[in-house]
């Protein structure tokens, strides 16, 4: 029987083999996508493991010493640059970081290949001067990605100690568990479930590609006496030929496409192709599952044949799907809400509630597949009522006559739209949780440097160092102004009343563009109506203002003579309570006791000046965080990461759904090829054929997709709300995404038209 | 329009009978050649069809008779020779123009399977008009006229799957004639029917064509079917071996 099945599959003529080849190709694409999907989590884990040595610093225990390590996030040419500063606290026990041959001495550095290339490209004063002399290259297995910018820089131990370095006796080899917020974990679980549905639809659609031809062939076998069981076995064998070849092709495609997929950045970094690999067991399960889906699809399509040999020849109108098909959808939505409430209430273990939520979400998607034919049939009936032309009538009748098949063609896109809409809501929520570390005070071309995250820390050399730095920055070509800001704690009476910035008022007004500030002597100017009055004590450490020590100095707002700008509530709370000009201090010489915490640099925006400023600041103070005005850095990286992963998943899902639609439309048209050939012979124009195909796919696509999008938004809002998030109403961009998705889907259908036109040419009536 | 009496035609191989219309040719093919790969399907065949004339193209399987019909109908373009319809060469027309010609001037009946299974009989008959841009109510009104003429009363709402083979063929005939074609092409129109049903279809087809003033080209290998024609053209190995001129 197997041999006969193979013969029927392979020796059925050119058309039969072409059908099998198309099916196998579609299965290969689906398989490859599944393998890539399975590879995402391991690839992220591998990436995290490769950078664990610098992401997680484990302090050394005991007094044996080790290596002093301080890791700083920097930027170069708007790319993330990781600087790992190292020094031996004990040369005998100092462990060498992974990926380099030896511990670099002060002024030396090991750099990643991408950084070496960038250093060669940029002038030394824009990058190299903050790295040092290159002593060697960091090996791949210590890098997150081939294009990662990393430098291991040898530094004086004293400088590192002053900048909060950690002494380590070894390096972590495993990444710390990603501490996702609970709603983040829920979103990731739902995303994984949502992304798989269109893949299943695609594989199932692909295995149906040559079903019509197969049904006719096997019906003939039934006529000559084959039993239903034999026919079913033959159908399975034939389907497995395609899925087996497709699975092998999928594995090949996976390896062929891997270098290209590795170029898709996540978190600004591409991937080492070798790290994109699915877990072997999971990959095996996928390959077997694809065969099972193919065999099951063949058996389902053979149901009519097992009734009788004339089963495929007699066409009867099956009962139209009724509104009862919407009941599972309602039930599964309720189940999802209950599961998420349980998740939030923590009455069951998190794993259980997450699993329940995932299952319920899968139930919602499955229920869409059940309710879809009902809606499609409804669309067909409405279209039939309003049909005026032949194309509309043909499409309407087809939709009404075969709503299950018609919905099957668009099921992938409909599910993708549902998932995309729900995740658009999640993304809106994620977006609302993702702050922007953008300094609203920055003028175009400006640079701000946070000299240390620890306010107590200071530039090397204290005030002299900062003065020296300011002087050096001023000398850089393109720099038009430099203002050093000292952050102070303001104490009045019994407690701290806010923060103050101690800086030259005229300079700050110019550099920050505070057009409404007046620094004229003799008056106190407020920009927001706030007033400053009385005597303020100034302390250097806002975290511990009084700290048992006397204030460094004080100011008397009541005197009103010196420039003192009260700006409470201005600029989104970014500015401190008071801007204080040093001349307002009761003891102007006390300024040296307040560390410079921030430097604002105004530039003319000429090319490279920002990087030159950054290089100068970092060279003087390695722990500085320097941001150029044009750089925008997400403040909540975990939520941003979730958003990125979901976005990549959705793009893949929509692309796959589009492929699924193209395959389904092609299959459906080929199944009716004979009719179309006859119709075209009788004068149906190519445009009529096009209109019929586009209407048949487009009418239910638009109508059901809108319903699906609405459902997705409502489910998304409910999930976020019940899970404890703030109410997240998606913005109008969802409409744009929907329109774009449906347009792309219809374009994909349009791509199938030229070959379909050729295949239904009147001339081919001869072969029918 | 009333149903014309469905008399069986007298067999008049080669020469027009007393009922034959005026000899003005509406459709002619000269020196038609057609190749499919290495196979020569037509080898310089000539053909002529007069207004109102019914011609049967006969021949064994593989002789090229269907290919001749397809070339004459503008479905295929011949590799050699010319086809003229109403004094206008159609073999040199583009696909779009030939499509329009087939839709407006020709009607087609094939052996089986040409009806759209999703459409009702009424919609199937109205389909050519709808494809030609006629409003649906008007198209279905015109289609409805053909149901009594082809003895299809009461079947308007049926689908092809719910009809007998003979009924389906009569619906196909109605569909072919609803647009008032000048020429009706029928390729083995009774090939899938038993002899009784076949004769019934042929009676109605020829009568309806006459009443509509349409010429008919029938491809068949059955003498019984050919008997409804004014004359026969025998095709063998891509060549005409019978009388071709009206």
Coordinates of C-alpha atoms in Angstrom, one line a residue, chain B residues 23-232:
Chain B
X23 CA -24.9 31.0 -48.1
X24 CA -23.4 34.3 -46.7
X25 CA -20.5 33.1 -44.6
X26 CA -20.4 34.5 -41.1
X27 CA -17.4 32.5 -40.0
X28 CA -14.5 31.2 -42.1
X29 CA -11.3 29.5 -41.5
X30 CA -8.6 29.2 -44.2
X31 CA -5.5 27.0 -44.1
X32 CA -5.7 26.6 -40.4
X33 CA -2.6 25.1 -38.8
X34 CA -2.0 24.3 -35.1
X35 CA 0.8 22.5 -33.4
X36 CA 1.1 21.4 -29.8
X37 CA 4.8 20.7 -29.3
X38 CA 5.7 18.1 -31.9
X39 CA 2.0 17.2 -32.6
X40 CA 0.3 18.8 -35.6
X41 CA -3.3 19.0 -34.6
X42 CA -4.5 21.0 -37.7
X43 CA -2.8 20.8 -41.0
X44 CA -4.1 23.5 -43.3
X45 CA -7.8 23.0 -42.8
X46 CA -10.5 25.2 -44.3
X47 CA -13.9 25.8 -42.8
X48 CA -16.9 28.0 -43.5
X49 CA -20.2 28.6 -41.7
X50 CA -23.2 30.5 -43.1
X51 CA -25.6 32.6 -41.1
X52 CA -28.2 30.4 -39.4
X53 CA -26.4 27.3 -40.5
X54 CA -25.7 24.3 -38.2
X55 CA -22.5 22.4 -39.0
X56 CA -21.3 19.3 -37.3
X57 CA -17.5 18.7 -37.1
X58 CA -17.0 15.0 -36.9
X59 CA -14.0 12.7 -36.6
X60 CA -12.3 10.2 -34.4
X61 CA -10.7 11.0 -31.1
X62 CA -7.5 13.0 -31.5
X63 CA -8.4 14.0 -35.1
X64 CA -8.3 17.7 -34.2
X65 CA -12.0 18.6 -34.3
X66 CA -12.0 20.3 -30.9
X67 CA -8.8 22.2 -31.8
X68 CA -10.6 23.4 -35.0
X69 CA -13.6 24.6 -32.9
X70 CA -11.3 26.3 -30.4
X71 CA -9.4 28.1 -33.3
X72 CA -12.7 29.1 -34.9
X73 CA -14.0 30.4 -31.6
X74 CA -10.9 32.5 -30.8
X75 CA -10.0 30.3 -27.8
X76 CA -6.8 29.2 -29.5
X77 CA -4.9 31.2 -32.0
X78 CA -3.8 29.2 -35.0
X79 CA -0.1 28.9 -35.9
X80 CA -1.0 29.3 -39.6
X81 CA -4.0 30.4 -41.6
X82 CA -6.8 32.9 -40.8
X83 CA -10.1 33.0 -39.1
X84 CA -12.7 35.6 -40.1
X85 CA -15.9 36.4 -38.3
X86 CA -18.4 38.7 -40.0
X87 CA -15.7 39.9 -42.3
X88 CA -13.2 40.6 -39.6
X89 CA -10.0 38.6 -38.9
X90 CA -10.1 37.4 -35.3
X91 CA -6.9 35.3 -35.3
X92 CA -4.9 38.5 -35.2
X93 CA -6.9 40.1 -32.3
X94 CA -5.4 40.4 -28.9
X95 CA -6.7 38.3 -26.0
X96 CA -8.8 41.0 -24.5
X97 CA -10.6 41.7 -27.8
X98 CA -11.1 38.0 -28.5
X99 CA -12.5 37.6 -24.9
X100 CA -15.0 40.4 -25.6
X101 CA -15.9 38.8 -28.9
X102 CA -16.5 35.4 -27.3
X103 CA -18.6 37.1 -24.6
X104 CA -20.8 39.2 -27.0
X105 CA -20.9 37.3 -30.2
X106 CA -20.4 33.6 -29.4
X107 CA -22.0 31.1 -27.1
X108 CA -20.5 27.9 -25.8
X109 CA -21.7 24.5 -24.6
X110 CA -19.2 21.9 -23.5
X111 CA -19.4 18.3 -22.6
X112 CA -19.8 18.7 -18.9
X113 CA -18.7 20.7 -15.9
X114 CA -19.1 24.2 -17.4
X115 CA -21.7 25.3 -14.9
X116 CA -20.6 27.0 -11.8
X117 CA -21.7 24.7 -8.9
X118 CA -22.2 27.5 -6.4
X119 CA -24.6 29.4 -8.6
X120 CA -28.3 28.5 -9.1
X121 CA -29.5 27.6 -12.6
X122 CA -30.9 31.1 -12.9
X123 CA -27.6 32.7 -11.9
X124 CA -25.7 30.4 -14.2
X125 CA -27.8 31.4 -17.2
X126 CA -27.6 35.1 -16.3
X127 CA -23.8 35.0 -15.7
X128 CA -22.6 36.0 -19.3
X129 CA -24.9 39.0 -19.1
X130 CA -23.6 39.9 -15.7
X131 CA -20.0 39.6 -16.9
X132 CA -20.9 41.9 -19.7
X133 CA -22.1 44.5 -17.2
X134 CA -25.9 44.0 -17.5
X135 CA -27.7 44.9 -14.3
X136 CA -28.6 41.9 -12.3
X137 CA -32.4 42.3 -12.3
X138 CA -32.3 42.8 -16.1
X139 CA -29.9 39.9 -16.6
X140 CA -32.1 37.5 -14.5
X141 CA -35.2 38.7 -16.3
X142 CA -33.6 37.8 -19.7
X143 CA -32.4 34.5 -18.3
X144 CA -35.8 33.7 -17.0
X145 CA -37.2 33.8 -20.5
X146 CA -35.0 30.8 -21.5
X147 CA -36.3 28.4 -18.8
X148 CA -39.7 27.6 -20.4
X149 CA -38.1 27.5 -23.9
X150 CA -35.7 24.8 -22.7
X151 CA -38.3 23.1 -20.5
X152 CA -36.5 24.1 -17.4
X153 CA -39.5 25.5 -15.6
X154 CA -39.2 25.3 -11.8
X155 CA -35.5 24.6 -11.8
X156 CA -34.4 28.3 -11.6
X157 CA -33.3 28.0 -7.9
X158 CA -31.6 24.6 -8.3
X159 CA -27.9 24.2 -8.3
X160 CA -26.0 22.0 -10.8
X161 CA -25.4 19.4 -8.2
X162 CA -29.2 19.0 -7.7
X163 CA -30.0 18.6 -11.4
X164 CA -29.7 15.7 -13.8
X165 CA -27.1 15.7 -16.6
X166 CA -29.7 16.5 -19.2
X167 CA -31.1 19.4 -17.2
X168 CA -27.6 20.7 -16.5
X169 CA -26.8 20.6 -20.3
X170 CA -30.0 22.5 -21.1
X171 CA -29.1 25.1 -18.5
X172 CA -25.7 25.3 -20.3
X173 CA -27.5 25.8 -23.6
X174 CA -29.7 28.5 -22.1
X175 CA -26.5 30.2 -20.8
X176 CA -24.9 29.9 -24.2
X177 CA -27.9 31.6 -25.9
X178 CA -28.9 34.2 -23.4
X179 CA -26.6 36.8 -24.9
X180 CA -28.1 36.4 -28.4
X181 CA -24.9 35.1 -29.9
X182 CA -24.3 35.0 -33.6
X183 CA -22.5 31.6 -33.4
X184 CA -23.1 28.8 -30.9
X185 CA -20.1 26.5 -30.4
X186 CA -20.9 23.1 -28.9
X187 CA -18.2 20.7 -28.0
X188 CA -19.6 17.2 -27.5
X189 CA -22.7 18.7 -26.0
X190 CA -24.3 15.3 -25.4
X191 CA -21.1 13.4 -24.6
X192 CA -22.0 12.8 -21.0
X193 CA -25.7 12.0 -21.6
X194 CA -27.6 8.9 -22.5
X195 CA -29.1 8.8 -26.0
X196 CA -32.6 9.9 -25.0
X197 CA -31.4 12.8 -22.9
X198 CA -28.9 13.6 -25.6
X199 CA -31.5 13.8 -28.3
X200 CA -33.7 15.9 -26.1
X201 CA -30.9 18.3 -25.5
X202 CA -30.0 18.4 -29.2
X203 CA -33.6 19.1 -30.2
X204 CA -33.9 21.9 -27.8
X205 CA -30.4 23.3 -28.7
X206 CA -31.0 23.4 -32.4
X207 CA -34.5 24.7 -32.1
X208 CA -33.5 27.4 -29.7
X209 CA -30.5 28.4 -31.9
X210 CA -32.8 28.6 -34.9
X211 CA -35.3 30.7 -33.0
X212 CA -32.5 33.0 -31.9
X213 CA -31.0 33.1 -35.4
X214 CA -27.7 31.7 -34.3
X215 CA -25.4 29.6 -36.4
X216 CA -24.1 26.5 -34.7
X217 CA -20.9 24.6 -34.8
X218 CA -21.1 21.2 -33.1
X219 CA -18.2 18.9 -32.5
X220 CA -19.3 15.4 -32.1
X221 CA -18.3 11.8 -32.9
X222 CA -21.9 10.7 -32.8
X223 CA -23.8 10.4 -36.1
X224 CA -27.1 10.8 -34.2
X225 CA -26.0 14.3 -33.1
X226 CA -24.6 15.2 -36.4
X227 CA -28.0 14.4 -37.9
X228 CA -29.2 17.7 -36.4
X229 CA -26.8 19.6 -38.6
X230 CA -27.3 21.0 -42.1
X231 CA -24.0 19.4 -43.1
X232 CA -20.9 17.7 -41.7

